[in-house]
PDB file of C-alpha atoms in Angstrom:
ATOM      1  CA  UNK A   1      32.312 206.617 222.052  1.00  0.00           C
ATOM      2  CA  UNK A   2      31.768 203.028 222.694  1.00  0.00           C
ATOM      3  CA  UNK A   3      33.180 201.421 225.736  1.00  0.00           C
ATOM      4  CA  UNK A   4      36.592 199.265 224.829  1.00  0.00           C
ATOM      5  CA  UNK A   5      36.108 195.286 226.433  1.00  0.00           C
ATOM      6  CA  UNK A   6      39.349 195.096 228.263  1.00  0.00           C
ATOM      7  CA  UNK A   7      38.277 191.323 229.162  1.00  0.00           C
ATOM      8  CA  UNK A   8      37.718 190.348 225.800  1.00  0.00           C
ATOM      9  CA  UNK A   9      40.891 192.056 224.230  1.00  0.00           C
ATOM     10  CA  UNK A  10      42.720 190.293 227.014  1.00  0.00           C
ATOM     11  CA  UNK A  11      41.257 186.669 226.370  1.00  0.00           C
ATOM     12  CA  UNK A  12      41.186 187.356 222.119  1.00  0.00           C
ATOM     13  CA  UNK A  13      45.293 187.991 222.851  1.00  0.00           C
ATOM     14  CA  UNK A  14      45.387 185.211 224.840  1.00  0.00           C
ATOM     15  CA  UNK A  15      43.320 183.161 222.394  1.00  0.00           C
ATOM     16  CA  UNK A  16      45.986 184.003 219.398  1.00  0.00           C
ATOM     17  CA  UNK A  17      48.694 183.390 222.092  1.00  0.00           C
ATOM     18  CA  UNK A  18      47.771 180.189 222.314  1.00  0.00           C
ATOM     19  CA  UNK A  19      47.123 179.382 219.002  1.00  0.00           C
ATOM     20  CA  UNK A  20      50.803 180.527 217.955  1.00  0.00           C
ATOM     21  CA  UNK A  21      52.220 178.899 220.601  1.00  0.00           C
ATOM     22  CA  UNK A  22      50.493 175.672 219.150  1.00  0.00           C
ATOM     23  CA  UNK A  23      51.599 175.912 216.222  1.00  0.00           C
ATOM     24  CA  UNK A  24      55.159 176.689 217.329  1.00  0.00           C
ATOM     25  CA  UNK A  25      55.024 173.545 218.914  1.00  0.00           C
ATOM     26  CA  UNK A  26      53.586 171.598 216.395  1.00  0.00           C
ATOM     27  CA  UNK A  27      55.775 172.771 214.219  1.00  0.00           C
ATOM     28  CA  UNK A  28      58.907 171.770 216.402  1.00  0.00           C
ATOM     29  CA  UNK A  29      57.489 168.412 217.286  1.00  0.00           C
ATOM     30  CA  UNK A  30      57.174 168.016 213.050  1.00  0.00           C
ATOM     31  CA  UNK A  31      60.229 168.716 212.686  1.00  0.00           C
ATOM     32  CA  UNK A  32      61.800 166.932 214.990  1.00  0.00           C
ATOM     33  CA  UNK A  33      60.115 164.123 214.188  1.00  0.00           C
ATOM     34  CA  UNK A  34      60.634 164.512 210.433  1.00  0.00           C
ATOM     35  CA  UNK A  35      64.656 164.848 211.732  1.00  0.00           C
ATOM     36  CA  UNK A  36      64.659 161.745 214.076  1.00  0.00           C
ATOM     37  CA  UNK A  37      63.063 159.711 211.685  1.00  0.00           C
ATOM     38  CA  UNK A  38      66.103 160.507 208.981  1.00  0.00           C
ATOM     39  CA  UNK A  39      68.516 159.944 211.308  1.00  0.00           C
ATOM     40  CA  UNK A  40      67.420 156.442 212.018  1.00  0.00           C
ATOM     41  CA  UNK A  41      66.698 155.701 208.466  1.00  0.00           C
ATOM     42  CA  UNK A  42      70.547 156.862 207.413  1.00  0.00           C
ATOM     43  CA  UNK A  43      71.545 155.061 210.659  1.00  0.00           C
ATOM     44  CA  UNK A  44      69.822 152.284 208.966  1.00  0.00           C
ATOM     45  CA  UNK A  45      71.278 152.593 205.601  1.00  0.00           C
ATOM     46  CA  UNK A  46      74.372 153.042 206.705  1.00  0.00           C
ATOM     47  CA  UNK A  47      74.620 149.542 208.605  1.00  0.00           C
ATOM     48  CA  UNK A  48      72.828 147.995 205.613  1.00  0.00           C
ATOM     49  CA  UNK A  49      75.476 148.866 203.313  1.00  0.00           C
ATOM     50  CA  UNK A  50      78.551 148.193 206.149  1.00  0.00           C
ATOM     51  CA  UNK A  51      77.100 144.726 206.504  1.00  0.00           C
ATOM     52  CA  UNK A  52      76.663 144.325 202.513  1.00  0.00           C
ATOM     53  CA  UNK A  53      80.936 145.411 201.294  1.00  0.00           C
ATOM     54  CA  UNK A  54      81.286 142.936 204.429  1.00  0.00           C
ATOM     55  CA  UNK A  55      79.562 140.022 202.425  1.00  0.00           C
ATOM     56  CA  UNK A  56      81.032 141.344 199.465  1.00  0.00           C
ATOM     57  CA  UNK A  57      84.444 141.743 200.793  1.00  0.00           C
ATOM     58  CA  UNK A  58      84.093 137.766 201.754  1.00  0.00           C
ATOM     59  CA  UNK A  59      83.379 136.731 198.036  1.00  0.00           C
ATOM     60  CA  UNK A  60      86.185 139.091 196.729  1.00  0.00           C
ATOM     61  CA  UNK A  61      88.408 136.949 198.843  1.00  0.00           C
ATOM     62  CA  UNK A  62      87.405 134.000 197.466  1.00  0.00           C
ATOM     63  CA  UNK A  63      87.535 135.001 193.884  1.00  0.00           C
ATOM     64  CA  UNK A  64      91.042 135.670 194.378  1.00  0.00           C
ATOM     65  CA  UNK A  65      91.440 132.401 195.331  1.00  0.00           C
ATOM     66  CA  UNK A  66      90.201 131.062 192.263  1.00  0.00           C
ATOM     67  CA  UNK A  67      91.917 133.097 190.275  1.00  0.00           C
ATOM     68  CA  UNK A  68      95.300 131.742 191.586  1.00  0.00           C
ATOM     69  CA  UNK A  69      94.126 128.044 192.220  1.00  0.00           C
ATOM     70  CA  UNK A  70      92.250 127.663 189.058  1.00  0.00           C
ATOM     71  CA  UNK A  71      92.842 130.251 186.468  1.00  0.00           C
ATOM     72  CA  UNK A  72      96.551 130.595 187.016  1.00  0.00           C
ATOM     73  CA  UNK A  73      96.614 126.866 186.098  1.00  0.00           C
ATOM     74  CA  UNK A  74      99.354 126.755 183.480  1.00  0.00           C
ATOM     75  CA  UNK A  75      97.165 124.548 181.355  1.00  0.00           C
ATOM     76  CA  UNK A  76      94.548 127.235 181.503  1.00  0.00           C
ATOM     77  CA  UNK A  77      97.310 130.192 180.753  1.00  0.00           C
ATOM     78  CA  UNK A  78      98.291 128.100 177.845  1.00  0.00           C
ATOM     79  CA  UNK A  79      95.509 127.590 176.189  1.00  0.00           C
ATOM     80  CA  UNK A  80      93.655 130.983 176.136  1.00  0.00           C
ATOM     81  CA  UNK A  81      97.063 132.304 174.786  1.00  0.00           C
ATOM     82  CA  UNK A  82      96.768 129.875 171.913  1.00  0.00           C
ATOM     83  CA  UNK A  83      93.286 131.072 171.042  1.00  0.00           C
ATOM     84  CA  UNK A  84      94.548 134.626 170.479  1.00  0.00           C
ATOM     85  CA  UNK A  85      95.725 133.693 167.270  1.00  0.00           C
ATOM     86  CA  UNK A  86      93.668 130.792 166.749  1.00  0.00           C
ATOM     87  CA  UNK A  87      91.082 130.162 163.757  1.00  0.00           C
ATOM     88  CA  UNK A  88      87.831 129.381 164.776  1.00  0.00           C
ATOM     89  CA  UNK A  89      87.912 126.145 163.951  1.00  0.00           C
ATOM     90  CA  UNK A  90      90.800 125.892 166.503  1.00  0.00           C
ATOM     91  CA  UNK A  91      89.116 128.299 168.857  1.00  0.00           C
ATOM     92  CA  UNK A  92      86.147 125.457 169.213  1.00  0.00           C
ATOM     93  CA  UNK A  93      88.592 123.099 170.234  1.00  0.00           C
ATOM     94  CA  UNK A  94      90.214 124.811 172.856  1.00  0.00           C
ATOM     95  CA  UNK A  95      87.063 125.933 174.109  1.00  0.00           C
ATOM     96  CA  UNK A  96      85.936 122.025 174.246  1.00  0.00           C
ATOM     97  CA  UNK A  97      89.444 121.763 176.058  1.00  0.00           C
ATOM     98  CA  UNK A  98      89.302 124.116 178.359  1.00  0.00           C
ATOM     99  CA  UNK A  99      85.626 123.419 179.491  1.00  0.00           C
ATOM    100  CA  UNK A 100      86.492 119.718 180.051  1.00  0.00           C
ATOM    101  CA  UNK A 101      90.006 121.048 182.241  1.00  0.00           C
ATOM    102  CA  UNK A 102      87.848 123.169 184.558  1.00  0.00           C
ATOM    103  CA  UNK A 103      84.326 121.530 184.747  1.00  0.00           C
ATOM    104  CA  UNK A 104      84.673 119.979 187.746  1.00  0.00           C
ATOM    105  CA  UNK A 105      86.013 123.269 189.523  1.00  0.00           C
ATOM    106  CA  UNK A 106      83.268 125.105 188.424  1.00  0.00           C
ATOM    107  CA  UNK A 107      80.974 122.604 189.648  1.00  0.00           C
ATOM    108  CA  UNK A 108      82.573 122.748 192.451  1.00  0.00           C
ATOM    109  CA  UNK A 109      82.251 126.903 192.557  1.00  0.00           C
ATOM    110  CA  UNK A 110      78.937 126.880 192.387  1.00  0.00           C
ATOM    111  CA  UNK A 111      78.366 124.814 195.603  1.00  0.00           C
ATOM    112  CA  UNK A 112      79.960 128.060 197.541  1.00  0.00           C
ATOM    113  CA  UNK A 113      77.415 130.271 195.170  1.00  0.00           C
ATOM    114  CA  UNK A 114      79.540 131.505 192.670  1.00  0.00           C
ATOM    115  CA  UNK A 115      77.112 131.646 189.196  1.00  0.00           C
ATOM    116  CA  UNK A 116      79.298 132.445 186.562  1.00  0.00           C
ATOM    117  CA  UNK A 117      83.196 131.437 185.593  1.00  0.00           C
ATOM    118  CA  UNK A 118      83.343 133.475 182.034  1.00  0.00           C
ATOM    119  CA  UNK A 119      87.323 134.024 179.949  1.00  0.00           C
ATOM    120  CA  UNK A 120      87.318 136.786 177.425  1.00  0.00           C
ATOM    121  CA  UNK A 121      89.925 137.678 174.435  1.00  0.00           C
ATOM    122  CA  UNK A 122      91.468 140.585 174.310  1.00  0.00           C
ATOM    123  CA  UNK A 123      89.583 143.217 172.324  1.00  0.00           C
ATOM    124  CA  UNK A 124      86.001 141.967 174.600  1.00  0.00           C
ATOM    125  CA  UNK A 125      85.771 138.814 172.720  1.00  0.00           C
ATOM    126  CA  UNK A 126      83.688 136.000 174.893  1.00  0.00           C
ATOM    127  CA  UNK A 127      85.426 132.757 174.404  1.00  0.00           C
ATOM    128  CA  UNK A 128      83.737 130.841 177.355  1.00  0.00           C
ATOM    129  CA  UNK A 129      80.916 131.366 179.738  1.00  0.00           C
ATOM    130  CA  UNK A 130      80.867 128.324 181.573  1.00  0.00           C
ATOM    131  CA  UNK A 131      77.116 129.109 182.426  1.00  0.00           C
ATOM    132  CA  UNK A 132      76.010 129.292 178.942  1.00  0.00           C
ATOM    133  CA  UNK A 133      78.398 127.340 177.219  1.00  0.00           C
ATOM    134  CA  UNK A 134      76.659 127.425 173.590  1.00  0.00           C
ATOM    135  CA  UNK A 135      76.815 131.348 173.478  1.00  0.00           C
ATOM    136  CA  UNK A 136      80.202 132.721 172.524  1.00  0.00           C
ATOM    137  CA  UNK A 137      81.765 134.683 169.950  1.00  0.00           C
ATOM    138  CA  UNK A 138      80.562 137.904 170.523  1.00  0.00           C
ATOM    139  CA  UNK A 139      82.018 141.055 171.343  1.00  0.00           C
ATOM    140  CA  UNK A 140      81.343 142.448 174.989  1.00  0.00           C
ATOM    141  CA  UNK A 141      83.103 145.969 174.642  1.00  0.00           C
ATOM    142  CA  UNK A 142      79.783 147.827 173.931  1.00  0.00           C
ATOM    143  CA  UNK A 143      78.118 146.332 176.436  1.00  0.00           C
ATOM    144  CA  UNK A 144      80.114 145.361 179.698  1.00  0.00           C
ATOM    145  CA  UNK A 145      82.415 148.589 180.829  1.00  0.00           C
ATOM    146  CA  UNK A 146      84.211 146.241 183.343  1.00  0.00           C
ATOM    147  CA  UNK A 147      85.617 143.687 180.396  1.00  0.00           C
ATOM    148  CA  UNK A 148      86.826 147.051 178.311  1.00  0.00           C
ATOM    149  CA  UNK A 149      88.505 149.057 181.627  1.00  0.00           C
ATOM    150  CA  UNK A 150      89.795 145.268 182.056  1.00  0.00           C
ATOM    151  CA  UNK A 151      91.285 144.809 178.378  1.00  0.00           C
ATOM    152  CA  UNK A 152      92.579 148.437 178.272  1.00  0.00           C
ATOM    153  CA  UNK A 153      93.885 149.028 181.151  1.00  0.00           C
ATOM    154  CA  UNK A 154      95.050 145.399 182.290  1.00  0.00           C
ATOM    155  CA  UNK A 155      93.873 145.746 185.758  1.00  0.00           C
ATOM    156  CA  UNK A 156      91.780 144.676 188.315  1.00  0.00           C
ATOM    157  CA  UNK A 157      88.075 145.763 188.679  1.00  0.00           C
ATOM    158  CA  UNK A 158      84.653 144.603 190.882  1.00  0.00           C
ATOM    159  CA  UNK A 159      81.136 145.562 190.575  1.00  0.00           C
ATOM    160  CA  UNK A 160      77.501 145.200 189.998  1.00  0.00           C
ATOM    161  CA  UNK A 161      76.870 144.545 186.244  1.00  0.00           C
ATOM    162  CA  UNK A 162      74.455 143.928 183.596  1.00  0.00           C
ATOM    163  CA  UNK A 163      75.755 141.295 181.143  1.00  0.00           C
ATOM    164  CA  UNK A 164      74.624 139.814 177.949  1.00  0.00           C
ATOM    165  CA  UNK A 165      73.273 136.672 179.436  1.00  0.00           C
ATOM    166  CA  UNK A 166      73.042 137.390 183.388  1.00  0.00           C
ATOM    167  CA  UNK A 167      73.645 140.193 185.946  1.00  0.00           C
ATOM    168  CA  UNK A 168      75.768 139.862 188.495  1.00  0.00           C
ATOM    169  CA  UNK A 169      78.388 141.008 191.198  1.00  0.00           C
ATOM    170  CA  UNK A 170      81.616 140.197 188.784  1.00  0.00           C
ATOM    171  CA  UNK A 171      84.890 140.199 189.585  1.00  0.00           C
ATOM    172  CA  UNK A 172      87.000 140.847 186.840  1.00  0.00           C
ATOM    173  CA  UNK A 173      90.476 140.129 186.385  1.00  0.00           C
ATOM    174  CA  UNK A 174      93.433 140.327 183.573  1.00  0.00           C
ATOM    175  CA  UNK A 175      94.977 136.957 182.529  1.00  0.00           C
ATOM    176  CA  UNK A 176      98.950 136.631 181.557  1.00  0.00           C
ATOM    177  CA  UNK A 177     100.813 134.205 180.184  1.00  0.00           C
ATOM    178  CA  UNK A 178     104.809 134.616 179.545  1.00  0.00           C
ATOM    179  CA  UNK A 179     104.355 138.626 181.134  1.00  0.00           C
ATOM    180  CA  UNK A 180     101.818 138.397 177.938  1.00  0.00           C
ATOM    181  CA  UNK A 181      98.418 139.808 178.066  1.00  0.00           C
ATOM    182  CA  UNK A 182      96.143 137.269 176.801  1.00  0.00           C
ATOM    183  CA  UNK A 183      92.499 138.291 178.049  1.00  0.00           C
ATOM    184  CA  UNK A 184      90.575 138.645 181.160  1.00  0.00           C
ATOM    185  CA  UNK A 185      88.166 136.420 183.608  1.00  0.00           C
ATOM    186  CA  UNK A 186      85.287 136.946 185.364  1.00  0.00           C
ATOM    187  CA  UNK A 187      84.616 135.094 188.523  1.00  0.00           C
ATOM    188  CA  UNK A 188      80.680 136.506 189.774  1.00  0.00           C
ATOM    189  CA  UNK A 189      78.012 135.819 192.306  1.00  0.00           C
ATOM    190  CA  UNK A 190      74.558 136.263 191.373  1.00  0.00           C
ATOM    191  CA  UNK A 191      72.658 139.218 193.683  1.00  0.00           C
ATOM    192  CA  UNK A 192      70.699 136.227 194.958  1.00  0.00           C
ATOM    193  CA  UNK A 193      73.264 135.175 196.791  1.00  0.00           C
ATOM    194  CA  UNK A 194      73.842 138.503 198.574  1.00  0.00           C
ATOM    195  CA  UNK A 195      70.351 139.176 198.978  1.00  0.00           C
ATOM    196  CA  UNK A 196      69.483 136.109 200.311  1.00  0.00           C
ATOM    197  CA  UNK A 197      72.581 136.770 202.983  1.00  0.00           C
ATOM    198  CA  UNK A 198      71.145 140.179 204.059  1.00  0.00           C
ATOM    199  CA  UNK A 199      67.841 138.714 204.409  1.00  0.00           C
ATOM    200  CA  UNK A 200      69.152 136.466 206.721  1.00  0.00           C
ATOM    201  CA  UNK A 201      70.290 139.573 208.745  1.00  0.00           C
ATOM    202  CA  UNK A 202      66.865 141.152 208.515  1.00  0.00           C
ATOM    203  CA  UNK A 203      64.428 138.526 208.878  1.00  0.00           C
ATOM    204  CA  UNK A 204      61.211 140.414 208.974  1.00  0.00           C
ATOM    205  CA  UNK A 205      62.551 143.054 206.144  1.00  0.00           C
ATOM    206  CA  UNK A 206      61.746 142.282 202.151  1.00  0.00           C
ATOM    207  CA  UNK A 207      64.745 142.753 200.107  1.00  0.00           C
ATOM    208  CA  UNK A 208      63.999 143.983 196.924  1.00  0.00           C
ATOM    209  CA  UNK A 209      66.265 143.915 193.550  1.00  0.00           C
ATOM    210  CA  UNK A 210      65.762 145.927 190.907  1.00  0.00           C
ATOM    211  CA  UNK A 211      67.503 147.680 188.180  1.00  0.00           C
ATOM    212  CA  UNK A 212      66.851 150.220 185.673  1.00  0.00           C
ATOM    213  CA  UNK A 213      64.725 148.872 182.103  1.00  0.00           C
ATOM    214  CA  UNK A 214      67.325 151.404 180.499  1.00  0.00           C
ATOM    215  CA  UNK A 215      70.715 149.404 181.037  1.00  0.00           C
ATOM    216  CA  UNK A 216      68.623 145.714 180.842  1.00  0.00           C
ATOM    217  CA  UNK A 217      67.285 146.687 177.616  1.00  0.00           C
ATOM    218  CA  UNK A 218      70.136 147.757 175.913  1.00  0.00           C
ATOM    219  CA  UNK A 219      72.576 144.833 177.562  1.00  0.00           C
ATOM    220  CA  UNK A 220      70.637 141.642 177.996  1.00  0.00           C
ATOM    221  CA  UNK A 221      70.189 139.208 174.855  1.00  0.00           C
ATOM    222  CA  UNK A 222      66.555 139.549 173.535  1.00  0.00           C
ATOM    223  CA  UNK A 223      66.124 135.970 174.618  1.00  0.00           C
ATOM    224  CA  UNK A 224      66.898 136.993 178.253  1.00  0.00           C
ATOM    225  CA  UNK A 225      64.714 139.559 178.598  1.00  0.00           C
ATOM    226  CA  UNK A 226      61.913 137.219 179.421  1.00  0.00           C
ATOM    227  CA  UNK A 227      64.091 136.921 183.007  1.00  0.00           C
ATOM    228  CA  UNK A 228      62.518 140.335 183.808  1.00  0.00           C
ATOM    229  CA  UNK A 229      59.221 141.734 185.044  1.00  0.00           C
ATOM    230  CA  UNK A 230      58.586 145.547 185.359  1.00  0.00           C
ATOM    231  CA  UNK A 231      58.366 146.124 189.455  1.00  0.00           C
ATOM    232  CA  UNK A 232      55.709 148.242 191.211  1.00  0.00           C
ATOM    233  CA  UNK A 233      58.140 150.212 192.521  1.00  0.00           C
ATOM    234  CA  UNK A 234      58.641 152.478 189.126  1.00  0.00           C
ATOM    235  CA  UNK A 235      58.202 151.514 185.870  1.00  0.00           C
ATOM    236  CA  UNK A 236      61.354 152.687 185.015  1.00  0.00           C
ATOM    237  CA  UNK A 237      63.050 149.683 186.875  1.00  0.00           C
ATOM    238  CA  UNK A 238      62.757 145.952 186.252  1.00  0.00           C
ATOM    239  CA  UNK A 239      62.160 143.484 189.005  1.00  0.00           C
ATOM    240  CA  UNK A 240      64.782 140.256 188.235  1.00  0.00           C
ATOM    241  CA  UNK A 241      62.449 137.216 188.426  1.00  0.00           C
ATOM    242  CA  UNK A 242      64.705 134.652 189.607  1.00  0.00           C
ATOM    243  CA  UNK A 243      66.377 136.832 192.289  1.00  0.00           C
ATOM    244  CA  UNK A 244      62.866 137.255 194.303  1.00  0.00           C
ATOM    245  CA  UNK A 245      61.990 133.824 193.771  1.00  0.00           C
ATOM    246  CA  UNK A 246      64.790 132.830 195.080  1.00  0.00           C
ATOM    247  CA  UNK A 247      65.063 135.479 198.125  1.00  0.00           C
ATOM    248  CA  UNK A 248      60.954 136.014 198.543  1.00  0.00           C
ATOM    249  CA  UNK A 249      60.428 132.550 197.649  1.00  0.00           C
ATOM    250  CA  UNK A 250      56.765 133.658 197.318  1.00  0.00           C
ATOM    251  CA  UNK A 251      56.533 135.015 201.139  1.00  0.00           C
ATOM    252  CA  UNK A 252      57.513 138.925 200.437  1.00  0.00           C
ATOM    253  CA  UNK A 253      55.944 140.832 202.984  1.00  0.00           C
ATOM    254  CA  UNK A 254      54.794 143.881 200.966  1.00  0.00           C
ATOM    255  CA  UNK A 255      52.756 143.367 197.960  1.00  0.00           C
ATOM    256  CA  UNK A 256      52.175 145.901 194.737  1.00  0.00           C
ATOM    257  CA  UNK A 257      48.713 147.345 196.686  1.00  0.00           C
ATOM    258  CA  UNK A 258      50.647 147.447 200.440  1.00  0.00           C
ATOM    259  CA  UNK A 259      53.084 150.000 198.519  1.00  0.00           C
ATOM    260  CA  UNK A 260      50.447 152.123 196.762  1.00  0.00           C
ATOM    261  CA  UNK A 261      48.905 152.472 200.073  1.00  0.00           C
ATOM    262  CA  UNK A 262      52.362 153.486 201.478  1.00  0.00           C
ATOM    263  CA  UNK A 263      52.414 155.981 198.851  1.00  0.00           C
TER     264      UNK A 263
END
């Protein structure tokens, strides 16, 4: 019978030992890595988004200010109830009216980076986008969920939207005149503008829009679609051109081959 090497047994079981034990705590140290480095990201997230319903929060305020100082002008009650049984004949006049009464406040809007001052009819109808005066007449309620919740319910509602002419952060309120429902406003900030606040918050840190082709392609006039490029993030999303020009303003710090390599 051959002799049994007790040495070697002993140093091939300490061999595996070790090995195991390696692996134990390579595994642990993977893991808790993998862990620590979730944790900070959520941390991360988490004070991303506190900071961003702050800055939001802040414009929501304001809107409501508008709203009462400027909307709930009883020259502007009066004449959006008259166009809900106007011709359209009439309905071009008030328009004409109404854009000459608040011109100079929207002006004046836009210098605290407010983009868009739009009054619907009831039943979705646009009657006046002050930032694209020349298109109205057409009816949102296929396209815009806020102006519809708005018209049917009569209430209240905020959010990130895709719109016919321009995407936005819109505040949406129902207009009365005489305890009459009449139509709604929308009072909205262009994601610009709250990019371009976060970004002063993170200095060193790109911030990115994007949003899905799906909802741009089935909301956004054909004319507007030019306004998009598709972003190297995923195919399925659209990068808005004016937002990163005007956040990036050609100085992002990760480019389309810096992310494949991240990849």
């Amino acid at each position: 019978m051959k002799k049994i090497n007790i040495g070697y047994i002993q140093w091939l079981l300490v061999s595996v030992g070790f090995v195991l034990l390696w692996g134990v705590v390579t595994s642990t140290v993977g893991k808790n890595f993998s862990e620590q480095k979730e944790l900070l990201l959520s941390t991360e997230v988490t004070l991303v988004s506190s900071r961003a319903n702050t800055i939001l929060k802040t414009y929501e305020l304001f809107s409501r200010y508008i709203f009462s100082d400027v909307v709930e002008h009883p020259g502007v009650l009066e004449i959006i109830s008259k166009a809900n049984s106007a011709d359209e004949g009439e309905k071009e006049i008030l328009r004409k009216e109404l854009y000459r009464l608040l011109e100079n406040d929207y002006e004046e809007m836009q210098k605290y980076d407010f983009r868009q001052l739009h009054f619907q009819l009831p039943m979705g109808e646009s009657f006046l986008r002050f930032h694209s005066p020349e298109n109205f007449g057409d009816n949102l309620y296929e396209y815009r969920d806020s102006i519809r919740i708005v018209n049917d319910e009569q209430r209240y509602i905020s959010g990130f939207e895709e719109g016919r002419v321009n995407n936005g952060y819109r505040f949406m309120y129902p207009v009365f005149y005489a305890d009459k429902f009449v139509g709604s406003v929308e009072v909205s900030v262009s994601m610009a503008t709250i990019i371009k606040t976060l970004s002063g918050l993170y200095p060193n840190i790109d911030n990115y829009f994007i949003i899905k082709k799906s909802i741009v392609d089935k909301s956004a006039l054909n004319d507007n679609l030019d306004y998009y490029e598709t972003s190297f993030f995923s195919e399925e999303y659209y990068f808005d051109k004016k937002v990163n020009e005007l956040t990036l303003a050609g100085n992002g710090l990760l480019s389309e081959g810096d992310f494949q390599l991240i990849l």
